PDB file of C-alpha atoms and ligand atoms in Angstrom:
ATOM      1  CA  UNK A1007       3.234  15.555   6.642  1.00 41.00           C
ATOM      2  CA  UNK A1008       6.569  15.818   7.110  1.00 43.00           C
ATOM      3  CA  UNK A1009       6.945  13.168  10.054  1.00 72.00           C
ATOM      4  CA  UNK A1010       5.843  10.723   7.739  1.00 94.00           C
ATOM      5  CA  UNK A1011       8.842  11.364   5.237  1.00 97.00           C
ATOM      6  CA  UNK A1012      10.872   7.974   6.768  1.00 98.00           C
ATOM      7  CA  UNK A1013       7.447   6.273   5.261  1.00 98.00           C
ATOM      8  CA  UNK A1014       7.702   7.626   1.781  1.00 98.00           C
ATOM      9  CA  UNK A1015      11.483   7.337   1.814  1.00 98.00           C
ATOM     10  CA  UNK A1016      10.739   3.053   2.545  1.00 98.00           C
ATOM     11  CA  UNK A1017       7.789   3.020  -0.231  1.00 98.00           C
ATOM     12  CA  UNK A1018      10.412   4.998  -2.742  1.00 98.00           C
ATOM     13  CA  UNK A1019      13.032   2.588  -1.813  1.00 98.00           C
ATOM     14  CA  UNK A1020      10.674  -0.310  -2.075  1.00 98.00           C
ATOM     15  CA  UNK A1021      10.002   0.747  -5.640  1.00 98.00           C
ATOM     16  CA  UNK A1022      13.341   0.965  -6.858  1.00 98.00           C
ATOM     17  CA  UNK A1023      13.188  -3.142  -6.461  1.00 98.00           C
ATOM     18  CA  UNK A1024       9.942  -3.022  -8.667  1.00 98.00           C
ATOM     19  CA  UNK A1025       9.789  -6.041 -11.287  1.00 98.00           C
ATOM     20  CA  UNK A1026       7.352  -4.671 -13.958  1.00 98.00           C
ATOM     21  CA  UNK A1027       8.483  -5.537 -17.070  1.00 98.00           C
ATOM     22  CA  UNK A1028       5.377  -5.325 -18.711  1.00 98.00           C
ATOM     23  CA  UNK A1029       3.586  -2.205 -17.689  1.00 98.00           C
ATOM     24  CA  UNK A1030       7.039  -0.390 -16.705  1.00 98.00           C
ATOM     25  CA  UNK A1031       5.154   1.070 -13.840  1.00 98.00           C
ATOM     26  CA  UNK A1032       6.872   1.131 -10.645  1.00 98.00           C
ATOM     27  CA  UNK A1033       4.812   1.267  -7.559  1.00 98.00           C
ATOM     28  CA  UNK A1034       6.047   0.867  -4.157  1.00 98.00           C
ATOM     29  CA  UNK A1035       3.948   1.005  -0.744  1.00 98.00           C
ATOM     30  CA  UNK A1036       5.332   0.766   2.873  1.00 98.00           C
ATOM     31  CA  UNK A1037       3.270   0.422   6.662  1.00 98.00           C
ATOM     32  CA  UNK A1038       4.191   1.559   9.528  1.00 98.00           C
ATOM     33  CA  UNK A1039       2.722  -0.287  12.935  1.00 98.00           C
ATOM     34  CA  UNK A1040       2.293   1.545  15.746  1.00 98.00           C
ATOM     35  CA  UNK A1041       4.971  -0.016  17.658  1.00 97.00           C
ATOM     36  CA  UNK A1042       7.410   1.449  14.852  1.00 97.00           C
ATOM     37  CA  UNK A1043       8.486  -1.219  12.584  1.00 98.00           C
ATOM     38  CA  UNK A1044       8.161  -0.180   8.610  1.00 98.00           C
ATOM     39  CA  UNK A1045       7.426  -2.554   5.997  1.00 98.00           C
ATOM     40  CA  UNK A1046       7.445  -2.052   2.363  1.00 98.00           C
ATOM     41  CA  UNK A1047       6.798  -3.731  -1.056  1.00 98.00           C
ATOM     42  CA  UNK A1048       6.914  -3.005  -4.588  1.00 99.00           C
ATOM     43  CA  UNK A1049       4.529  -4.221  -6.946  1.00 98.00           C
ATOM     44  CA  UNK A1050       5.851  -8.183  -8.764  1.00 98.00           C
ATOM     45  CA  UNK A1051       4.277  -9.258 -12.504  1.00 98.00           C
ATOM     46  CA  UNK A1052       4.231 -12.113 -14.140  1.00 98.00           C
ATOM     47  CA  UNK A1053       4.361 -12.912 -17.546  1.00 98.00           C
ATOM     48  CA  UNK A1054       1.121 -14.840 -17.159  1.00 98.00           C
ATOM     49  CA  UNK A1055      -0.348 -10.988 -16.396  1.00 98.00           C
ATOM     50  CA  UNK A1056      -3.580 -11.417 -14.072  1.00 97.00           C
ATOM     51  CA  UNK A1057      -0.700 -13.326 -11.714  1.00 98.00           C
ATOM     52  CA  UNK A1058       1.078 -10.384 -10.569  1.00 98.00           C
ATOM     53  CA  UNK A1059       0.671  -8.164  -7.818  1.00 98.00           C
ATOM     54  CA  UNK A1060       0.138  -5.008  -6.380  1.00 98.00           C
ATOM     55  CA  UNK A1061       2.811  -2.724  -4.388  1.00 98.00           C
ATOM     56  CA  UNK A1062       0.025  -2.785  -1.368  1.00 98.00           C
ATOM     57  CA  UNK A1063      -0.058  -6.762  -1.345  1.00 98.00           C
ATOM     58  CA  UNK A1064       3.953  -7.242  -1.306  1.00 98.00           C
ATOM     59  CA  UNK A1065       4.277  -4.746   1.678  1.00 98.00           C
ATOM     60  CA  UNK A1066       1.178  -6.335   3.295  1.00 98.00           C
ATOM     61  CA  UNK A1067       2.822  -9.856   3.117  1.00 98.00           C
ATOM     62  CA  UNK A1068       5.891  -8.198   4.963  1.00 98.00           C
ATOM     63  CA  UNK A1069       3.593  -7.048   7.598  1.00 98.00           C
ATOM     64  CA  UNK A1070       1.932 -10.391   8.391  1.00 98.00           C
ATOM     65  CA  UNK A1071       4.920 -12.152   8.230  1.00 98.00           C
ATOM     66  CA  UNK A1072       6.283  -9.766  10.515  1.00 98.00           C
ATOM     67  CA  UNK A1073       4.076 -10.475  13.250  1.00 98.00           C
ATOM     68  CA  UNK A1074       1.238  -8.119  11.921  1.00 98.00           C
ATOM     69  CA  UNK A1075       0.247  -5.795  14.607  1.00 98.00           C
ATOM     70  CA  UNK A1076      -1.636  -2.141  14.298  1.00 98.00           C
ATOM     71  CA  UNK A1077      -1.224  -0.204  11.174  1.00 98.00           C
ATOM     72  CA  UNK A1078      -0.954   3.512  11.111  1.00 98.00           C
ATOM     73  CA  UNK A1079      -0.023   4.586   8.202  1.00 98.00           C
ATOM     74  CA  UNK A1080       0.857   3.789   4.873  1.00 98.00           C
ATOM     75  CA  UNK A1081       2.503   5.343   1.933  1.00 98.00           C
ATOM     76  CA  UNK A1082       1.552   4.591  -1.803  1.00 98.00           C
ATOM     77  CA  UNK A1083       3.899   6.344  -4.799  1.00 98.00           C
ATOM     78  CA  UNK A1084       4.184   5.511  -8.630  1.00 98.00           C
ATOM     79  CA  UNK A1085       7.424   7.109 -10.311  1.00 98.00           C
ATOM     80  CA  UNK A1086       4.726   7.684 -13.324  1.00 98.00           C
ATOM     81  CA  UNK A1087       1.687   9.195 -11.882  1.00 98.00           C
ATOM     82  CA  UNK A1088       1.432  11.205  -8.764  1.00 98.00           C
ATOM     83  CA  UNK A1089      -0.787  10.064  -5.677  1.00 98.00           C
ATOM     84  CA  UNK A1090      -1.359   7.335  -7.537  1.00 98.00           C
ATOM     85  CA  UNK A1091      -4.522   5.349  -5.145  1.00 98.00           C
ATOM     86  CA  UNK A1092      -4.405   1.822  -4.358  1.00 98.00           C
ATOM     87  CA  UNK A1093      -7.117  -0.084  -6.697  1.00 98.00           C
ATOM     88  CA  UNK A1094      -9.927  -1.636  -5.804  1.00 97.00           C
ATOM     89  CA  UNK A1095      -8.400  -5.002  -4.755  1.00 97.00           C
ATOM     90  CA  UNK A1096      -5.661  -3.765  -2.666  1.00 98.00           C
ATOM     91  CA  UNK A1097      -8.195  -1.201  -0.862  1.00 98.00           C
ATOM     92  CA  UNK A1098     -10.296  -4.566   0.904  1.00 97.00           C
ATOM     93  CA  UNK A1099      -6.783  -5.942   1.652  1.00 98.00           C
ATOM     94  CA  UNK A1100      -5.411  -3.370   2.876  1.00 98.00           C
ATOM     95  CA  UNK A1101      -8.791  -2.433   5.107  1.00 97.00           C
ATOM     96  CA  UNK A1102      -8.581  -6.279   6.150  1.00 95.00           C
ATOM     97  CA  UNK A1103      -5.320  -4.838   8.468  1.00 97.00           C
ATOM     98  CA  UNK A1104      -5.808  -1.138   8.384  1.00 98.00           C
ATOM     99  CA  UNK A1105      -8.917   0.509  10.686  1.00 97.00           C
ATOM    100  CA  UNK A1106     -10.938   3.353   9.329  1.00 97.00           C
ATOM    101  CA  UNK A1107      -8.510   5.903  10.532  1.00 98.00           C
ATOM    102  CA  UNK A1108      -5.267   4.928   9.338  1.00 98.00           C
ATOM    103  CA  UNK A1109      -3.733   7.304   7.613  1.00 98.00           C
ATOM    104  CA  UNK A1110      -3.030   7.160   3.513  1.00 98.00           C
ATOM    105  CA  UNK A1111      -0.230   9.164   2.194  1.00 98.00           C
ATOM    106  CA  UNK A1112      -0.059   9.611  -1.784  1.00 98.00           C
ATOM    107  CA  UNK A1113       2.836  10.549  -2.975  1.00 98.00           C
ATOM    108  CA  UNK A1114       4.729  11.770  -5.899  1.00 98.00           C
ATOM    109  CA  UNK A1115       8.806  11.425  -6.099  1.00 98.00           C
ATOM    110  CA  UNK A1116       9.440  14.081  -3.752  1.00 98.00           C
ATOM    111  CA  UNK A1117       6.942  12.957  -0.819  1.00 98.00           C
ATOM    112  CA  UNK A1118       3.760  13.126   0.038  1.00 98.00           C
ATOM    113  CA  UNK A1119       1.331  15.554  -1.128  1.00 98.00           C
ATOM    114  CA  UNK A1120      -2.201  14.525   0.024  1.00 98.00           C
ATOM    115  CA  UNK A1121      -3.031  12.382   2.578  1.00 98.00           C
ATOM    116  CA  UNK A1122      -6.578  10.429   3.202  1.00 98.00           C
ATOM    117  CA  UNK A1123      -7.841   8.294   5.737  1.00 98.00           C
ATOM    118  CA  UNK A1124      -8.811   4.526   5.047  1.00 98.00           C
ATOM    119  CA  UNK A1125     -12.418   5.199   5.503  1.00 97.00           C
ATOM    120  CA  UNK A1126     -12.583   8.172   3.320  1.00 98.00           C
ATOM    121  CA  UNK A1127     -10.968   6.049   0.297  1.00 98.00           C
ATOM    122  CA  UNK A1128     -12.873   2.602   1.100  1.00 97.00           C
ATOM    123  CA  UNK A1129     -16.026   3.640   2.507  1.00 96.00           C
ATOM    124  CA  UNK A1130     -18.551   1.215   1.911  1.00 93.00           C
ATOM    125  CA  UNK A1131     -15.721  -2.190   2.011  1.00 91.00           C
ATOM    126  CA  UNK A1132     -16.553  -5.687   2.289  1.00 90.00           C
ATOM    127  CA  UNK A1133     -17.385  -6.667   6.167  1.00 83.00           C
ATOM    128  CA  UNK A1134     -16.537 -10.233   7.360  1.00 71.00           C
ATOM    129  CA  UNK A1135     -19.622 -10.250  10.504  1.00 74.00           C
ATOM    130  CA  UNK A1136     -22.129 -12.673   8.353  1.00 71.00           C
ATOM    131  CA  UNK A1137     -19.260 -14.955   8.091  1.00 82.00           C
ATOM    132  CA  UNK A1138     -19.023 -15.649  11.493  1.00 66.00           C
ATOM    133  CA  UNK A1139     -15.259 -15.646  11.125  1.00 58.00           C
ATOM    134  CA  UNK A1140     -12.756 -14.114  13.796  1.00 57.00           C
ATOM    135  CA  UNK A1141     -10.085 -11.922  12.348  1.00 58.00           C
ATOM    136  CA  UNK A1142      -6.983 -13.949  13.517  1.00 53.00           C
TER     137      UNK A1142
HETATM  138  N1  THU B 162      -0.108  -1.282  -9.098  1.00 52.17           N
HETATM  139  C1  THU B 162       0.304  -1.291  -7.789  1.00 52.17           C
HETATM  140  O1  THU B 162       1.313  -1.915  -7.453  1.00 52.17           O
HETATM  141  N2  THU B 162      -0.415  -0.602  -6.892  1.00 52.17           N
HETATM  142  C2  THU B 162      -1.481   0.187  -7.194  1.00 52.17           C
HETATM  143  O2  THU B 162      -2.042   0.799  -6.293  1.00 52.17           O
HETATM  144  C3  THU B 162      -1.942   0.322  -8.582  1.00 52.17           C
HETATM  145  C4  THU B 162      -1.289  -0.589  -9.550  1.00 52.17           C
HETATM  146  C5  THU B 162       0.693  -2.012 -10.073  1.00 52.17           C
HETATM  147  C6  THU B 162       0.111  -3.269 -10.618  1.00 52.17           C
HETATM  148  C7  THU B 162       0.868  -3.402 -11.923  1.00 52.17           C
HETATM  149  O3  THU B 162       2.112  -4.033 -11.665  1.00 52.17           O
HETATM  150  C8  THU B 162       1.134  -1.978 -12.346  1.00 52.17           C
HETATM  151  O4  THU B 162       0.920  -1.182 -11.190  1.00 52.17           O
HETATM  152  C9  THU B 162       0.250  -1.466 -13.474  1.00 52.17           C
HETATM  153  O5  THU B 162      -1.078  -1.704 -13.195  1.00 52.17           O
END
């Protein structure tokens, strides 16, 4: 999609500020709302491992703090593997923002080569309804 190429050009940016020492594998993720603003995030470790985070996670904290808002689209790339896929954890925080038809761009260091919806990549998520809790 070319129209998306401003999105992959804030997730490559976003990676370039990557601090991943230990796995030396540079992620970086960016959302777009659909009143226009971009945010992006690369992924942050720790020395203490489990305590670092994801691309996804950094961008998402942008968003929120941001004033949150409808997601669109978002754009995931790894310098090291292309259309690399959020994992597991970052796929219920991301749906926790992102509907079922938000758009998922993979990438690889040129731009994006496939793109998937939320649904089709987190089909059968975590649902907050038994909770009783209102998204906020
Ligand atoms: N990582 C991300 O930032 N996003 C993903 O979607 C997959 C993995 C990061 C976490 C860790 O810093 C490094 O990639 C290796 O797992």
């Amino acid at each position: 999609m070319t129209n998306s190429k401003d999105l992959f050009d804030a997730a490559y940016a976003a990676m370039q500020k990557t601090h991943s020492p230990y796995s030396q594998f540079p992620v970086g993720a960016a959302i777009r709302t659909s009143d226009g603003r971009i945010y992006s995030g690369c992924n942050i470790e720790v020395v203490s491992y489990p305590e670092g985070w994801c691309a996804e996670t950094t961008a998402l904290s942008h968003f929120v703090m941001g004033g949150g808002g409808t997601i669109t689209e978002i754009a995931v790339v790894a310098e090291k593997k292309a259309k690399c896929t959020p994992c597991g954890g970052c796929r219920q925080r991301l749906a926790e923002f992102a509907g079922p038809d938000v758009l998922l761009h993979l990438c690889d260091n040129d731009g994006i080569v496939e793109t998937l919806t939320m649904k089709e990549i987190f089909p059968f998520g975590f649902e907050a309804e038994v909770l009783g809790g209102a998204k906020g």
